[in-house]
Tab-separated table of C-alpha atoms in Angstrom:
chain	number	residue	atom	x	y	z
A	6	UNK	CA	23.945	14.821	27.373
A	7	UNK	CA	20.856	13.539	29.130
A	8	UNK	CA	18.189	11.420	28.391
A	9	UNK	CA	14.300	12.746	28.883
A	10	UNK	CA	11.842	11.079	27.468
A	11	UNK	CA	8.928	13.593	29.080
A	12	UNK	CA	9.312	15.164	26.137
A	13	UNK	CA	7.350	12.296	24.225
A	14	UNK	CA	4.067	13.429	27.498
A	15	UNK	CA	4.030	16.679	25.583
A	16	UNK	CA	4.896	16.380	22.068
A	17	UNK	CA	3.876	12.804	21.540
A	18	UNK	CA	-0.044	13.369	20.871
A	19	UNK	CA	0.978	15.641	18.132
A	20	UNK	CA	3.799	13.303	16.365
A	21	UNK	CA	0.689	10.213	17.017
A	22	UNK	CA	-1.777	11.997	14.790
A	23	UNK	CA	0.648	11.792	11.729
A	24	UNK	CA	-0.109	8.026	12.638
A	25	UNK	CA	-3.394	8.186	10.824
A	26	UNK	CA	-1.378	10.008	7.636
A	27	UNK	CA	1.207	7.527	7.835
A	28	UNK	CA	-1.158	4.500	7.656
A	29	UNK	CA	-3.659	6.240	5.303
A	30	UNK	CA	-1.279	6.762	2.746
A	31	UNK	CA	0.394	2.896	3.453
A	32	UNK	CA	-3.282	1.107	3.137
A	33	UNK	CA	-4.038	3.670	0.156
A	34	UNK	CA	-1.093	2.965	-1.829
A	35	UNK	CA	-0.939	-0.962	-0.988
A	36	UNK	CA	-4.040	-1.705	-1.820
A	37	UNK	CA	-4.515	0.611	-5.404
A	38	UNK	CA	-0.871	-0.607	-6.320
A	39	UNK	CA	-1.545	-4.362	-5.995
A	40	UNK	CA	-4.626	-5.214	-8.832
A	41	UNK	CA	-2.551	-2.531	-10.731
A	42	UNK	CA	0.880	-4.518	-10.137
A	43	UNK	CA	-0.992	-7.875	-11.735
A	44	UNK	CA	-2.090	-5.939	-14.718
A	45	UNK	CA	1.512	-4.374	-14.566
A	46	UNK	CA	3.003	-7.544	-14.385
A	47	UNK	CA	0.930	-9.170	-17.254
A	48	UNK	CA	1.499	-6.786	-19.614
A	49	UNK	CA	5.332	-6.908	-18.871
A	50	UNK	CA	4.757	-11.043	-19.730
A	51	UNK	CA	2.476	-10.366	-22.781
A	52	UNK	CA	3.515	-11.817	-25.929
A	53	UNK	CA	1.594	-9.031	-27.731
A	54	UNK	CA	4.305	-6.390	-28.576
A	55	UNK	CA	1.737	-3.381	-28.375
A	56	UNK	CA	1.405	-4.173	-24.193
A	57	UNK	CA	4.825	-5.491	-23.597
A	58	UNK	CA	7.218	-2.778	-25.268
A	59	UNK	CA	4.886	0.410	-23.399
A	60	UNK	CA	5.210	-1.228	-19.893
A	61	UNK	CA	8.716	-1.980	-20.430
A	62	UNK	CA	9.666	1.600	-21.298
A	63	UNK	CA	7.484	2.855	-18.759
A	64	UNK	CA	8.744	0.434	-15.881
A	65	UNK	CA	12.551	1.591	-17.206
A	66	UNK	CA	11.680	5.325	-16.695
A	67	UNK	CA	9.566	5.259	-13.392
A	68	UNK	CA	12.109	3.259	-12.103
A	69	UNK	CA	14.635	5.286	-13.027
A	70	UNK	CA	13.463	8.527	-10.998
A	71	UNK	CA	13.253	8.804	-7.159
A	72	UNK	CA	10.266	8.201	-5.573
A	73	UNK	CA	11.280	12.052	-4.323
A	74	UNK	CA	11.541	13.792	-7.770
A	75	UNK	CA	7.521	11.883	-8.612
A	76	UNK	CA	6.127	13.493	-5.306
A	77	UNK	CA	6.655	16.097	-6.526
A	78	UNK	CA	6.065	15.864	-10.145
A	79	UNK	CA	2.523	14.589	-8.654
A	80	UNK	CA	2.511	17.446	-6.499
A	81	UNK	CA	3.375	20.418	-8.655
A	82	UNK	CA	3.168	19.360	-12.035
A	83	UNK	CA	-0.163	17.006	-12.400
A	84	UNK	CA	-2.394	19.594	-10.739
A	85	UNK	CA	-1.266	21.789	-13.772
A	86	UNK	CA	-1.210	18.868	-16.701
A	87	UNK	CA	-4.278	18.175	-15.961
A	88	UNK	CA	-6.353	21.256	-14.352
A	89	UNK	CA	-7.293	19.470	-11.145
A	90	UNK	CA	-6.923	20.557	-7.551
A	91	UNK	CA	-5.298	18.051	-5.601
A	92	UNK	CA	-4.490	18.443	-1.571
A	93	UNK	CA	-1.063	16.828	-0.808
A	94	UNK	CA	-2.076	13.517	0.632
A	95	UNK	CA	-4.167	12.852	-2.554
A	96	UNK	CA	-1.005	13.512	-4.716
A	97	UNK	CA	1.091	11.750	-2.499
A	98	UNK	CA	-1.165	8.792	-2.659
A	99	UNK	CA	-0.917	9.305	-6.437
A	100	UNK	CA	2.756	9.551	-7.086
A	101	UNK	CA	2.857	6.416	-4.360
A	102	UNK	CA	1.159	4.776	-6.506
A	103	UNK	CA	2.836	5.192	-9.527
A	104	UNK	CA	6.164	4.508	-8.379
A	105	UNK	CA	4.815	1.047	-6.433
A	106	UNK	CA	3.132	0.150	-9.999
A	107	UNK	CA	5.471	-0.568	-11.317
A	108	UNK	CA	8.625	-1.777	-8.933
A	109	UNK	CA	5.454	-4.101	-7.905
A	110	UNK	CA	4.580	-4.964	-11.269
A	111	UNK	CA	8.458	-6.654	-12.049
A	112	UNK	CA	7.819	-8.709	-9.082
A	113	UNK	CA	4.306	-9.862	-10.313
A	114	UNK	CA	6.513	-10.382	-13.538
A	115	UNK	CA	9.461	-12.037	-11.954
A	116	UNK	CA	6.845	-14.905	-10.439
A	117	UNK	CA	4.994	-15.044	-13.445
A	118	UNK	CA	8.120	-16.403	-15.356
A	119	UNK	CA	9.180	-18.943	-12.498
A	120	UNK	CA	6.009	-20.260	-13.788
A	121	UNK	CA	7.408	-23.527	-15.576
A	122	UNK	CA	6.673	-23.337	-19.063
A	123	UNK	CA	4.897	-26.660	-19.327
A	124	UNK	CA	2.046	-25.125	-17.477
A	125	UNK	CA	1.342	-22.948	-20.135
A	126	UNK	CA	1.729	-25.574	-22.992
A	127	UNK	CA	-0.635	-27.613	-20.370
A	128	UNK	CA	-3.426	-24.981	-20.568
A	129	UNK	CA	-3.207	-24.428	-24.094
A	130	UNK	CA	-3.580	-28.384	-24.907
A	131	UNK	CA	-6.326	-28.095	-22.230
A	132	UNK	CA	-8.227	-25.462	-23.983
A	133	UNK	CA	-8.186	-23.651	-20.860
A	134	UNK	CA	-9.884	-20.384	-20.807
A	135	UNK	CA	-7.283	-17.537	-19.876
A	136	UNK	CA	-8.520	-15.700	-16.858
A	137	UNK	CA	-9.763	-18.916	-15.451
A	138	UNK	CA	-6.334	-20.673	-16.108
A	139	UNK	CA	-4.662	-17.590	-14.713
A	140	UNK	CA	-6.554	-17.419	-11.621
A	141	UNK	CA	-6.433	-21.330	-10.735
A	142	UNK	CA	-3.260	-22.205	-12.111
A	143	UNK	CA	-0.617	-19.540	-13.015
A	144	UNK	CA	-0.817	-17.200	-10.346
A	145	UNK	CA	-1.550	-20.109	-7.339
A	146	UNK	CA	2.315	-20.890	-8.284
A	147	UNK	CA	3.862	-17.815	-9.249
A	148	UNK	CA	2.930	-16.920	-5.070
A	149	UNK	CA	5.639	-18.197	-3.518
A	150	UNK	CA	8.287	-16.527	-5.287
A	151	UNK	CA	6.181	-13.593	-5.297
A	152	UNK	CA	5.326	-13.192	-1.989
A	153	UNK	CA	8.866	-12.676	-0.771
A	154	UNK	CA	10.350	-9.623	-2.730
A	155	UNK	CA	6.712	-8.272	-2.647
A	156	UNK	CA	6.410	-7.944	1.347
A	157	UNK	CA	10.326	-6.737	1.862
A	158	UNK	CA	8.910	-3.691	-1.103
A	159	UNK	CA	5.894	-3.294	1.044
A	160	UNK	CA	8.525	-2.561	4.103
A	161	UNK	CA	9.867	0.038	1.415
A	162	UNK	CA	6.470	1.500	1.216
A	163	UNK	CA	6.262	2.176	5.117
A	164	UNK	CA	9.394	3.682	4.909
A	165	UNK	CA	9.075	5.727	1.950
A	166	UNK	CA	5.890	7.439	3.526
A	167	UNK	CA	8.021	9.225	5.534
A	168	UNK	CA	9.185	11.707	2.152
A	169	UNK	CA	5.400	12.407	1.783
A	170	UNK	CA	5.916	15.336	4.599
A	171	UNK	CA	7.984	16.959	1.447
A	172	UNK	CA	4.881	17.527	-0.360
A	173	UNK	CA	3.309	18.423	3.152
A	174	UNK	CA	1.400	15.756	4.401
A	175	UNK	CA	1.555	16.096	8.117
A	176	UNK	CA	2.628	12.446	8.721
A	177	UNK	CA	4.553	11.138	11.181
A	178	UNK	CA	8.039	11.894	10.749
A	179	UNK	CA	7.013	15.584	9.623
A	180	UNK	CA	5.483	16.141	12.924
A	181	UNK	CA	8.534	14.877	14.462
A	182	UNK	CA	10.520	16.841	12.393
A	183	UNK	CA	8.760	19.738	13.858
A	184	UNK	CA	8.703	18.625	17.298
A	185	UNK	CA	12.463	18.579	17.292
A	186	UNK	CA	12.721	21.971	16.278
A	187	UNK	CA	10.570	22.860	18.890
A	188	UNK	CA	12.311	21.011	21.863
A	189	UNK	CA	16.009	20.324	20.618
A	190	UNK	CA	15.716	16.362	21.477
A	191	UNK	CA	16.252	15.181	18.380
A	192	UNK	CA	17.364	11.697	20.122
A	193	UNK	CA	14.436	11.108	21.837
A	194	UNK	CA	12.139	11.716	19.461
A	195	UNK	CA	13.235	9.559	16.580
A	196	UNK	CA	13.790	7.026	18.633
A	197	UNK	CA	9.995	6.793	19.370
A	198	UNK	CA	9.449	7.354	16.022
A	199	UNK	CA	11.696	4.143	15.481
A	200	UNK	CA	10.186	2.100	17.406
A	201	UNK	CA	6.726	2.870	15.931
A	202	UNK	CA	8.284	2.228	12.219
A	203	UNK	CA	9.882	-1.408	13.810
A	204	UNK	CA	6.042	-1.890	14.995
A	205	UNK	CA	4.259	-0.868	11.665
A	206	UNK	CA	7.459	-3.827	9.946
A	207	UNK	CA	6.446	-6.431	12.308
A	208	UNK	CA	2.920	-6.697	11.351
A	209	UNK	CA	4.302	-6.904	7.659
A	210	UNK	CA	6.434	-9.749	8.629
A	211	UNK	CA	4.010	-11.570	9.968
A	212	UNK	CA	1.570	-10.960	7.192
A	213	UNK	CA	4.539	-12.307	5.319
A	214	UNK	CA	4.569	-15.422	7.541
A	215	UNK	CA	1.258	-16.186	7.117
A	216	UNK	CA	0.869	-15.779	3.400
A	217	UNK	CA	3.881	-18.024	3.176
A	218	UNK	CA	2.095	-20.640	5.324
A	219	UNK	CA	-0.686	-20.179	3.305
A	220	UNK	CA	1.181	-20.722	-0.071
A	221	UNK	CA	3.832	-23.190	0.761
A	222	UNK	CA	6.566	-23.850	-2.010
A	223	UNK	CA	4.794	-26.026	-4.612
A	224	UNK	CA	2.030	-23.361	-4.447
A	225	UNK	CA	-1.048	-25.433	-3.151
A	226	UNK	CA	-3.017	-23.659	-0.969
A	227	UNK	CA	-3.218	-25.502	2.166
A	228	UNK	CA	-6.521	-25.010	4.396
B	25	UNK	CA	0.531	24.062	-20.287
B	26	UNK	CA	3.928	25.506	-21.730
B	27	UNK	CA	7.192	23.585	-21.888
B	28	UNK	CA	10.271	25.800	-21.352
B	29	UNK	CA	13.467	24.548	-22.209
B	30	UNK	CA	15.400	27.994	-22.179
B	31	UNK	CA	14.502	28.454	-18.463
B	32	UNK	CA	16.693	25.227	-17.680
B	33	UNK	CA	19.672	26.585	-19.995
B	34	UNK	CA	19.263	29.338	-17.793
B	35	UNK	CA	19.665	27.811	-14.802
B	36	UNK	CA	22.528	25.730	-16.095
B	37	UNK	CA	24.979	26.743	-13.966
B	38	UNK	CA	23.065	25.977	-10.337
B	39	UNK	CA	21.583	22.961	-11.990
B	40	UNK	CA	24.712	21.473	-13.060
B	41	UNK	CA	26.788	22.624	-9.415
B	42	UNK	CA	23.337	20.608	-7.777
B	43	UNK	CA	24.248	17.671	-9.888
B	44	UNK	CA	27.900	17.866	-9.226
B	45	UNK	CA	27.055	17.073	-5.445
B	46	UNK	CA	24.857	14.504	-6.174
B	47	UNK	CA	27.890	12.432	-8.022
B	48	UNK	CA	30.615	13.183	-5.538
B	49	UNK	CA	27.545	12.619	-2.798
B	50	UNK	CA	27.093	8.962	-4.219
B	51	UNK	CA	30.270	7.943	-5.188
B	52	UNK	CA	31.673	8.791	-1.624
B	53	UNK	CA	28.905	6.471	-0.418
B	54	UNK	CA	29.809	3.723	-2.564
B	55	UNK	CA	33.639	3.552	-1.650
B	56	UNK	CA	33.015	4.061	2.105
B	57	UNK	CA	30.141	1.366	1.497
B	58	UNK	CA	31.696	-1.633	-0.334
B	59	UNK	CA	34.282	-2.628	1.975
B	60	UNK	CA	32.727	-2.163	5.159
B	61	UNK	CA	29.777	-3.924	4.205
B	62	UNK	CA	32.133	-6.610	3.309
B	63	UNK	CA	33.228	-6.933	6.497
B	64	UNK	CA	29.768	-6.695	7.991
B	65	UNK	CA	28.931	-9.689	5.613
B	66	UNK	CA	31.619	-11.625	6.691
B	67	UNK	CA	30.850	-10.738	9.677
B	68	UNK	CA	27.751	-12.267	9.794
B	69	UNK	CA	28.785	-15.299	8.191
B	70	UNK	CA	31.460	-15.413	11.151
B	71	UNK	CA	31.183	-18.693	13.361
B	72	UNK	CA	32.048	-16.436	16.524
B	73	UNK	CA	28.372	-16.013	18.221
B	74	UNK	CA	28.765	-12.671	19.440
B	75	UNK	CA	30.383	-11.192	15.917
B	76	UNK	CA	27.551	-12.540	13.413
B	77	UNK	CA	25.006	-11.589	16.482
B	78	UNK	CA	25.996	-7.869	16.675
B	79	UNK	CA	26.210	-7.541	12.483
B	80	UNK	CA	22.879	-9.496	12.268
B	81	UNK	CA	21.160	-6.844	14.921
B	82	UNK	CA	22.810	-3.825	12.902
B	83	UNK	CA	22.044	-4.387	9.484
B	84	UNK	CA	18.266	-5.978	10.763
B	85	UNK	CA	17.716	-2.610	13.069
B	86	UNK	CA	19.054	-0.049	10.161
B	87	UNK	CA	16.782	-1.538	7.842
B	88	UNK	CA	13.657	-1.537	9.720
B	89	UNK	CA	14.074	2.356	9.555
B	90	UNK	CA	13.297	4.979	7.588
B	91	UNK	CA	16.355	6.388	5.488
B	92	UNK	CA	15.450	10.007	6.085
B	93	UNK	CA	14.932	9.171	10.081
B	94	UNK	CA	18.519	8.177	10.277
B	95	UNK	CA	19.077	11.017	7.988
B	96	UNK	CA	17.420	13.198	10.569
B	97	UNK	CA	19.016	11.518	13.546
B	98	UNK	CA	23.109	12.441	11.770
B	99	UNK	CA	21.468	15.997	10.860
B	100	UNK	CA	20.242	16.924	14.150
B	101	UNK	CA	21.597	13.972	16.522
B	102	UNK	CA	25.069	14.538	16.231
B	103	UNK	CA	25.317	18.534	16.915
B	104	UNK	CA	23.406	17.482	20.200
B	105	UNK	CA	26.517	15.766	21.061
B	106	UNK	CA	28.141	18.417	20.326
B	107	UNK	CA	29.782	16.783	17.334
B	108	UNK	CA	29.223	19.674	14.711
B	109	UNK	CA	29.544	18.625	11.029
B	110	UNK	CA	28.202	20.188	7.655
B	111	UNK	CA	25.075	19.164	6.167
B	112	UNK	CA	26.828	17.275	3.676
B	113	UNK	CA	28.721	14.920	5.893
B	114	UNK	CA	25.892	14.508	7.942
B	115	UNK	CA	23.894	13.541	4.829
B	116	UNK	CA	26.887	11.520	3.824
B	117	UNK	CA	27.522	9.488	7.525
B	118	UNK	CA	24.148	8.572	7.572
B	119	UNK	CA	23.832	6.783	3.749
B	120	UNK	CA	27.207	5.596	4.644
B	121	UNK	CA	25.050	3.836	7.657
B	122	UNK	CA	22.363	3.053	5.695
B	123	UNK	CA	23.445	1.646	2.445
B	124	UNK	CA	26.244	-0.668	4.114
B	125	UNK	CA	23.580	-2.292	5.861
B	126	UNK	CA	21.991	-3.015	2.301
B	127	UNK	CA	24.672	-3.959	0.700
B	128	UNK	CA	26.056	-6.547	2.867
B	129	UNK	CA	22.248	-8.368	2.795
B	130	UNK	CA	23.688	-7.946	-0.826
B	131	UNK	CA	26.750	-9.332	-0.549
B	132	UNK	CA	26.161	-12.233	2.063
B	133	UNK	CA	23.992	-13.838	-0.508
B	134	UNK	CA	26.983	-14.001	-2.490
B	135	UNK	CA	29.056	-15.380	-0.147
B	136	UNK	CA	26.555	-17.466	0.419
B	137	UNK	CA	26.596	-18.362	-2.788
B	138	UNK	CA	29.648	-20.555	-3.273
B	139	UNK	CA	29.510	-24.050	-2.525
B	140	UNK	CA	29.729	-25.288	0.819
B	141	UNK	CA	32.448	-27.866	-0.182
B	142	UNK	CA	34.592	-24.805	-0.969
B	143	UNK	CA	34.589	-24.077	2.556
B	144	UNK	CA	35.213	-27.880	3.896
B	145	UNK	CA	38.221	-27.779	1.092
B	146	UNK	CA	39.967	-25.251	2.702
B	147	UNK	CA	39.715	-26.265	6.237
B	148	UNK	CA	40.941	-29.809	5.322
B	149	UNK	CA	44.129	-27.916	3.153
B	150	UNK	CA	44.432	-25.667	6.595
B	151	UNK	CA	44.332	-22.645	4.115
B	152	UNK	CA	44.576	-19.321	6.980
B	153	UNK	CA	41.566	-17.881	6.754
B	154	UNK	CA	42.212	-14.276	5.518
B	155	UNK	CA	43.840	-15.849	2.390
B	156	UNK	CA	40.723	-18.386	2.005
B	157	UNK	CA	38.215	-14.770	1.914
B	158	UNK	CA	40.910	-13.032	-0.235
B	159	UNK	CA	41.849	-15.716	-2.625
B	160	UNK	CA	38.593	-18.385	-3.148
B	161	UNK	CA	35.512	-17.087	-1.514
B	162	UNK	CA	35.115	-13.313	-3.019
B	163	UNK	CA	37.003	-14.391	-6.470
B	164	UNK	CA	34.041	-17.488	-6.634
B	165	UNK	CA	31.548	-14.519	-4.845
B	166	UNK	CA	31.843	-11.648	-7.412
B	167	UNK	CA	30.158	-12.373	-10.310
B	168	UNK	CA	27.523	-13.737	-8.309
B	169	UNK	CA	27.261	-10.377	-6.217
B	170	UNK	CA	27.714	-7.988	-9.091
B	171	UNK	CA	24.306	-7.825	-10.373
B	172	UNK	CA	23.239	-7.402	-6.566
B	173	UNK	CA	25.371	-5.002	-5.775
B	174	UNK	CA	25.070	-2.495	-9.118
B	175	UNK	CA	21.298	-2.778	-8.145
B	176	UNK	CA	21.836	-1.359	-5.066
B	177	UNK	CA	24.253	2.031	-6.846
B	178	UNK	CA	21.314	2.153	-8.374
B	179	UNK	CA	18.950	2.391	-5.370
B	180	UNK	CA	21.628	4.080	-3.703
B	181	UNK	CA	21.846	7.212	-6.522
B	182	UNK	CA	18.746	7.316	-6.459
B	183	UNK	CA	18.482	7.686	-2.691
B	184	UNK	CA	20.678	10.463	-2.490
B	185	UNK	CA	17.272	12.718	-3.803
B	186	UNK	CA	16.435	12.235	0.325
B	187	UNK	CA	19.274	14.280	1.343
B	188	UNK	CA	18.083	17.950	0.051
B	189	UNK	CA	15.327	17.572	2.998
B	190	UNK	CA	18.650	18.177	5.347
B	191	UNK	CA	19.968	21.036	3.640
B	192	UNK	CA	22.300	19.056	1.401
B	193	UNK	CA	21.752	21.441	-2.161
B	194	UNK	CA	21.578	18.581	-3.971
B	195	UNK	CA	20.398	18.069	-8.059
B	196	UNK	CA	16.728	17.329	-6.260
B	197	UNK	CA	17.442	20.510	-3.927
B	198	UNK	CA	18.595	22.773	-6.609
B	199	UNK	CA	15.612	21.623	-8.935
B	200	UNK	CA	12.954	22.703	-6.299
B	201	UNK	CA	15.164	25.716	-5.727
B	202	UNK	CA	14.041	26.733	-9.121
B	203	UNK	CA	10.944	26.064	-8.697
B	204	UNK	CA	10.193	27.922	-5.533
B	205	UNK	CA	12.372	30.489	-7.524
B	206	UNK	CA	10.245	30.740	-10.826
B	207	UNK	CA	6.900	28.801	-9.831
B	208	UNK	CA	7.862	26.400	-13.336
B	209	UNK	CA	7.715	22.954	-11.681
B	210	UNK	CA	7.389	21.143	-15.393
B	211	UNK	CA	11.159	22.320	-16.397
B	212	UNK	CA	13.181	21.326	-13.567
B	213	UNK	CA	11.392	18.739	-12.315
B	214	UNK	CA	12.027	16.656	-15.917
B	215	UNK	CA	15.126	17.744	-15.822
B	216	UNK	CA	16.001	16.206	-12.537
B	217	UNK	CA	14.170	13.234	-13.572
B	218	UNK	CA	16.400	12.964	-17.135
B	219	UNK	CA	19.488	13.721	-15.171
B	220	UNK	CA	18.686	10.496	-12.663
B	221	UNK	CA	17.354	8.305	-15.517
B	222	UNK	CA	20.325	9.292	-17.408
B	223	UNK	CA	23.090	8.775	-13.985
B	224	UNK	CA	20.908	4.995	-13.465
B	225	UNK	CA	21.630	4.423	-17.570
B	226	UNK	CA	25.406	4.853	-16.526
B	227	UNK	CA	25.402	2.840	-13.753
B	228	UNK	CA	24.214	-0.319	-15.702
B	229	UNK	CA	26.640	0.342	-18.427
B	230	UNK	CA	29.359	0.325	-16.230
B	231	UNK	CA	27.962	-2.902	-14.844
B	232	UNK	CA	27.689	-4.503	-18.150
B	233	UNK	CA	31.563	-4.127	-18.322
B	234	UNK	CA	32.273	-5.178	-15.057
B	235	UNK	CA	30.098	-8.547	-15.324
B	236	UNK	CA	31.781	-9.151	-18.230
B	237	UNK	CA	35.507	-9.152	-16.577
B	238	UNK	CA	34.241	-10.914	-13.485
B	239	UNK	CA	32.934	-13.521	-15.300
B	240	UNK	CA	34.326	-16.913	-14.125
B	241	UNK	CA	36.822	-19.093	-16.894
């Protein structure tokens, strides 16, 4: 077999245009699901049974279903149930946000659990308001536990965006697939795509290293 | 919007055949991956630099790639090398490649959790390496490995759905075939979702049984 990268000269621009969909999808999902994940994490750890049990049940359901099935449901079922029109990119964002919120919610809940009990007791004893103590005391201490799994699930999300092609989002892998069918050059095309994913992952690893420096293991913010 | 369960009953044989393929794919992946990933994990812990480097490179490269891209490699790439295999075998090969890398990391964490003193004691006693691994290291690592191992199994059973995108007619693709045939999405996708949840629940039950058996005295 000969290895001929010139296929990237002709098909490259077409494949790289898919990077737009890939990145919009990734950014949309990560930005929207981050606050939702914090709320889910708080609900999972809530003292009130009315918050905790529905959150636990939903989390178990959503995490038990493959993301591909969730995408199909978001694309084929959601518009019928809600009686709205949705393009495939919106449906993909909606489906992944749903999935990611509960995955990340569990990560946040685990982080909250890692904060020593004495901290909660001290907050109650000092009579600090709930929101401020959460922002100033609990979350900063939970951060070192939350960041590593949070980043590694974000990397899963980078790779998960490839699934959106199944509901018609023309992201990078879908376009690469079309180029493979057109040129019958799978190795050259897929290796190029692999390198691009490696670069996106490298950015996330850099982000993790930066944020781990920012929140050291004692939960102090360093300048 | 109505939910018509009779649709599922009518499509039962096709859906069951899809479910069967999903289960076989999952079992084949896990059976092949378990010993392979243990070898990779041991290689990563090896004192021989080239061996641990090679294993580390394999694990990190594979984990940076989407599963779908790797399945495209085995699905399109192998035939262009002149190796013709069925879609099922291509998907199986790709999934084994990926799951071995992830599972190796899970198992490595378990092996590393065994106290350092155990390694030193084995060295001091001159215990042969293979016997040390089999008699000392693995029995102590098993209870720690158990949780991550079964978590990975649940991730894998859900990941088999991606094989539907490379022409394997498993549960997801059987359900989607009925969706395109009947234009009724809710019934078949709900069936698929419930089937996956039941499979994960079943794995969780197996985990509970195994975990009780491997507990250290």
